[in-house]
mmCIF file of C-alpha atoms in Angstrom:
data_model
loop_
_atom_site.group_PDB
_atom_site.id
_atom_site.type_symbol
_atom_site.label_atom_id
_atom_site.label_comp_id
_atom_site.label_asym_id
_atom_site.label_seq_id
_atom_site.Cartn_x
_atom_site.Cartn_y
_atom_site.Cartn_z
ATOM 1 C CA MET A 1 -41.806 -2.958 -46.163
ATOM 2 C CA LYS A 2 -42.635 0.203 -48.092
ATOM 3 C CA LEU A 3 -45.734 2.056 -46.961
ATOM 4 C CA LYS A 4 -47.551 1.770 -50.309
ATOM 5 C CA LYS A 5 -46.831 -1.947 -50.658
ATOM 6 C CA LYS A 6 -48.118 -2.576 -47.133
ATOM 7 C CA ARG A 7 -51.196 -0.420 -47.763
ATOM 8 C CA LEU A 8 -52.033 -2.338 -50.951
ATOM 9 C CA GLU A 9 -51.561 -5.639 -49.120
ATOM 10 C CA VAL A 10 -53.913 -4.545 -46.314
ATOM 11 C CA ILE A 11 -56.514 -3.322 -48.834
ATOM 12 C CA ARG A 12 -56.418 -6.720 -50.586
ATOM 13 C CA GLU A 13 -56.881 -8.528 -47.280
ATOM 14 C CA ILE A 14 -59.813 -6.312 -46.256
ATOM 15 C CA ILE A 15 -61.563 -6.708 -49.629
ATOM 16 C CA ASN A 16 -61.061 -10.496 -49.478
ATOM 17 C CA THR A 17 -62.451 -10.869 -45.962
ATOM 18 C CA GLN A 18 -65.135 -8.202 -45.589
ATOM 19 C CA LYS A 19 -68.123 -6.898 -47.534
ATOM 20 C CA ILE A 20 -66.985 -3.382 -48.403
ATOM 21 C CA GLY A 21 -69.307 -1.260 -50.536
ATOM 22 C CA CYS A 22 -67.546 2.109 -50.718
ATOM 23 C CA GLN A 23 -64.334 3.933 -49.923
ATOM 24 C CA ILE A 24 -65.730 5.340 -46.672
ATOM 25 C CA GLU A 25 -66.404 1.775 -45.448
ATOM 26 C CA LEU A 26 -62.833 0.839 -46.396
ATOM 27 C CA LEU A 27 -61.252 3.719 -44.472
ATOM 28 C CA GLN A 28 -62.291 2.392 -41.028
ATOM 29 C CA PRO A 29 -60.565 -1.018 -41.260
ATOM 30 C CA LEU A 30 -57.523 0.687 -42.799
ATOM 31 C CA MET A 31 -57.327 3.063 -39.811
ATOM 32 C CA GLU A 32 -57.725 0.083 -37.443
ATOM 33 C CA ALA A 33 -54.732 -1.491 -39.210
ATOM 34 C CA GLY A 34 -52.741 1.695 -38.546
ATOM 35 C CA ILE A 35 -52.900 3.006 -42.097
ATOM 36 C CA GLU A 36 -53.935 6.596 -42.689
ATOM 37 C CA VAL A 37 -54.787 7.418 -46.281
ATOM 38 C CA THR A 38 -56.513 10.235 -48.144
ATOM 39 C CA GLN A 39 -59.536 9.568 -50.308
ATOM 40 C CA ALA A 40 -57.548 10.496 -53.436
ATOM 41 C CA THR A 41 -54.782 8.021 -52.596
ATOM 42 C CA LEU A 42 -57.300 5.315 -51.751
ATOM 43 C CA SER A 43 -59.031 5.900 -55.084
ATOM 44 C CA ARG A 44 -55.707 5.507 -56.944
ATOM 45 C CA ASP A 45 -54.936 2.343 -54.938
ATOM 46 C CA LEU A 46 -58.301 0.787 -55.861
ATOM 47 C CA LYS A 47 -57.668 1.613 -59.515
ATOM 48 C CA GLN A 48 -54.136 0.139 -59.409
ATOM 49 C CA LEU A 49 -55.439 -3.067 -57.794
ATOM 50 C CA LYS A 50 -58.177 -3.183 -60.469
ATOM 51 C CA ILE A 51 -60.836 -3.586 -57.813
ATOM 52 C CA ALA A 52 -64.358 -3.740 -59.238
ATOM 53 C CA LYS A 53 -67.838 -3.538 -57.740
ATOM 54 C CA VAL A 54 -70.195 -6.460 -58.211
ATOM 55 C CA PRO A 55 -73.558 -7.332 -56.672
ATOM 56 C CA ASP A 56 -73.513 -9.704 -53.698
ATOM 57 C CA SER A 57 -76.266 -12.195 -52.842
ATOM 58 C CA THR A 58 -78.455 -9.392 -51.464
ATOM 59 C CA GLY A 59 -78.042 -7.147 -54.513
ATOM 60 C CA ARG A 60 -75.751 -4.718 -52.654
ATOM 61 C CA TYR A 61 -72.643 -3.739 -54.617
ATOM 62 C CA ILE A 62 -69.355 -4.629 -52.964
ATOM 63 C CA TYR A 63 -65.687 -4.463 -53.934
ATOM 64 C CA THR A 64 -63.944 -7.527 -55.334
ATOM 65 C CA LEU A 65 -60.412 -8.232 -56.481
ATOM 66 C CA PRO A 66 -59.582 -9.503 -59.961
ATOM 67 C CA LYS A 67 -58.224 -13.025 -60.425
ATOM 68 C CA GLU A 68 -54.793 -11.486 -60.968
ATOM 69 C CA ASN A 69 -53.601 -8.068 -59.938
ATOM 70 C CA ASN A 70 -51.321 -5.916 -62.065
ATOM 71 C CA LEU A 71 -48.283 -7.240 -60.196
ATOM 72 C CA GLY A 72 -48.895 -10.724 -61.640
ATOM 73 C CA ASN A 73 -49.778 -12.323 -58.320
ATOM 74 C CA SER A 74 -52.014 -15.227 -59.300
ATOM 75 C CA SER A 75 -52.812 -16.095 -55.672
ATOM 76 C CA ILE A 76 -55.218 -13.152 -55.466
ATOM 77 C CA LYS A 77 -58.711 -14.453 -56.150
ATOM 78 C CA TYR A 78 -62.215 -13.034 -56.201
ATOM 79 C CA SER A 79 -63.776 -12.690 -52.805
ATOM 80 C CA PRO A 80 -65.509 -15.924 -51.725
ATOM 81 C CA VAL A 81 -68.647 -13.854 -51.206
ATOM 82 C CA ILE A 82 -68.751 -13.218 -54.962
ATOM 83 C CA GLU A 83 -67.701 -16.674 -56.179
ATOM 84 C CA HIS A 84 -70.766 -18.283 -54.666
ATOM 85 C CA HIS A 85 -73.332 -15.724 -55.777
ATOM 86 C CA PRO A 86 -75.986 -17.747 -57.643
ATOM 87 C CA MET A 87 -76.380 -15.201 -60.474
ATOM 88 C CA ILE A 88 -72.725 -14.548 -61.370
ATOM 89 C CA GLY A 89 -71.904 -16.321 -64.644
ATOM 90 C CA VAL A 90 -75.518 -17.428 -65.082
ATOM 91 C CA GLY A 91 -77.752 -14.386 -65.362
ATOM 92 C CA GLY A 92 -77.421 -10.857 -66.464
ATOM 93 C CA PHE A 93 -77.249 -11.304 -70.246
ATOM 94 C CA LEU A 94 -80.312 -10.093 -72.170
ATOM 95 C CA SER A 95 -79.363 -9.539 -75.820
ATOM 96 C CA ILE A 96 -76.596 -9.017 -78.357
ATOM 97 C CA SER A 97 -76.580 -6.886 -81.532
ATOM 98 C CA PHE A 98 -73.926 -6.323 -84.205
ATOM 99 C CA SER A 99 -73.114 -3.332 -86.421
ATOM 100 C CA TYR A 100 -69.936 -3.591 -88.488
ATOM 101 C CA ASN A 101 -67.094 -3.875 -85.942
ATOM 102 C CA LEU A 102 -69.301 -2.877 -82.997
ATOM 103 C CA VAL A 103 -71.227 -5.174 -80.670
ATOM 104 C CA VAL A 104 -73.856 -4.022 -78.192
ATOM 105 C CA VAL A 105 -74.662 -6.366 -75.320
ATOM 106 C CA LYS A 106 -77.668 -5.593 -73.114
ATOM 107 C CA THR A 107 -77.642 -6.932 -69.541
ATOM 108 C CA SER A 108 -79.719 -6.725 -66.409
ATOM 109 C CA PRO A 109 -78.880 -3.611 -64.364
ATOM 110 C CA GLY A 110 -75.531 -3.942 -62.621
ATOM 111 C CA TYR A 111 -74.077 -6.756 -64.737
ATOM 112 C CA ALA A 112 -72.461 -4.882 -67.628
ATOM 113 C CA GLY A 113 -69.334 -3.854 -65.719
ATOM 114 C CA SER A 114 -68.537 -7.372 -64.540
ATOM 115 C CA ILE A 115 -69.066 -8.937 -67.956
ATOM 116 C CA ALA A 116 -66.994 -6.212 -69.673
ATOM 117 C CA TYR A 117 -64.248 -6.704 -67.094
ATOM 118 C CA ASP A 118 -64.077 -10.416 -67.919
ATOM 119 C CA ILE A 119 -64.021 -9.692 -71.662
ATOM 120 C CA ASP A 120 -61.233 -7.108 -71.297
ATOM 121 C CA ASN A 121 -59.151 -9.415 -69.127
ATOM 122 C CA GLY A 122 -59.594 -12.319 -71.538
ATOM 123 C CA ASN A 123 -57.029 -10.676 -73.834
ATOM 124 C CA SER A 124 -58.758 -11.939 -76.974
ATOM 125 C CA LYS A 125 -57.021 -10.642 -80.091
ATOM 126 C CA GLU A 126 -60.431 -10.337 -81.755
ATOM 127 C CA ILE A 127 -61.610 -7.714 -79.235
ATOM 128 C CA LEU A 128 -59.951 -4.297 -79.004
ATOM 129 C CA GLY A 129 -61.851 -3.240 -75.887
ATOM 130 C CA THR A 130 -65.141 -2.533 -74.167
ATOM 131 C CA VAL A 131 -67.038 0.388 -72.696
ATOM 132 C CA ALA A 132 -69.585 -0.535 -70.039
ATOM 133 C CA GLY A 133 -72.447 1.287 -68.445
ATOM 134 C CA ASP A 134 -74.837 -0.151 -65.885
ATOM 135 C CA ASP A 135 -76.766 -2.387 -68.286
ATOM 136 C CA THR A 136 -75.061 -2.000 -71.674
ATOM 137 C CA ILE A 137 -71.641 -2.953 -73.062
ATOM 138 C CA LEU A 138 -70.154 -1.555 -76.255
ATOM 139 C CA ILE A 139 -67.550 -3.969 -77.637
ATOM 140 C CA ILE A 140 -65.125 -2.883 -80.360
ATOM 141 C CA LEU A 141 -63.964 -5.719 -82.593
ATOM 142 C CA ALA A 142 -60.601 -5.834 -84.337
ATOM 143 C CA GLU A 143 -60.592 -5.088 -88.060
ATOM 144 C CA GLY A 144 -61.917 -7.945 -90.200
ATOM 145 C CA ILE A 145 -63.459 -10.046 -87.415
ATOM 146 C CA SER A 146 -66.702 -11.649 -88.571
ATOM 147 C CA HIS A 147 -69.822 -11.545 -86.448
ATOM 148 C CA ASP A 148 -69.773 -15.350 -86.221
ATOM 149 C CA THR A 149 -66.208 -15.302 -84.883
ATOM 150 C CA ALA A 150 -67.073 -12.517 -82.441
ATOM 151 C CA TYR A 151 -70.126 -14.452 -81.249
ATOM 152 C CA SER A 152 -67.953 -17.518 -80.651
ATOM 153 C CA VAL A 153 -65.311 -15.521 -78.758
ATOM 154 C CA LEU A 154 -67.913 -13.737 -76.630
ATOM 155 C CA SER A 155 -69.514 -17.059 -75.690
ATOM 156 C CA ARG A 156 -66.385 -17.684 -73.568
ATOM 157 C CA TYR A 157 -67.427 -14.770 -71.351
ATOM 158 C CA ILE A 158 -71.216 -14.889 -71.683
ATOM 159 C CA PRO A 159 -72.376 -18.446 -70.917
ATOM 160 C CA ALA A 160 -75.902 -17.783 -72.223
ATOM 161 C CA LEU A 161 -74.472 -17.425 -75.766
ATOM 162 C CA ARG A 162 -73.182 -21.017 -75.685
ATOM 163 C CA THR A 163 -76.694 -22.431 -75.786
ATOM 164 C CA GLN A 164 -77.439 -20.434 -78.937
ATOM 165 C CA LEU A 165 -74.371 -21.555 -80.961
#
């Protein structure tokens, strides 16, 4: 097995089984698995695996894997720690505003990245992309998409919008 492929596999396993909050915390279990890696390489690996940080049940941010990685492996799922967090998919959303083909979504601190990630990975033709901060998401709509259509599409990713339709 190639070194990079093995390293990526071990990183996935660690993220799925442990609460890891930063690259320094990830280096120790990698070394225990016999994998030496520089911080720069580890950073590129995390980006390639599309690993995101989300709050756990205590509010601490930890790494999680996407539902599918860029290699198309659908068996990779979010960490069980994240799936059962009582606020994921329920809270976080505060408001939505429209201006031409731009949408601004306000969230509770720490939620914007996760919501934007879901929107981007939904591959909706109506949405060109998102830019997320800690508590704000800028969504760029495709040309000619009405605000009503955008609202309907976004309700797939923001459950709180469904109650307002």
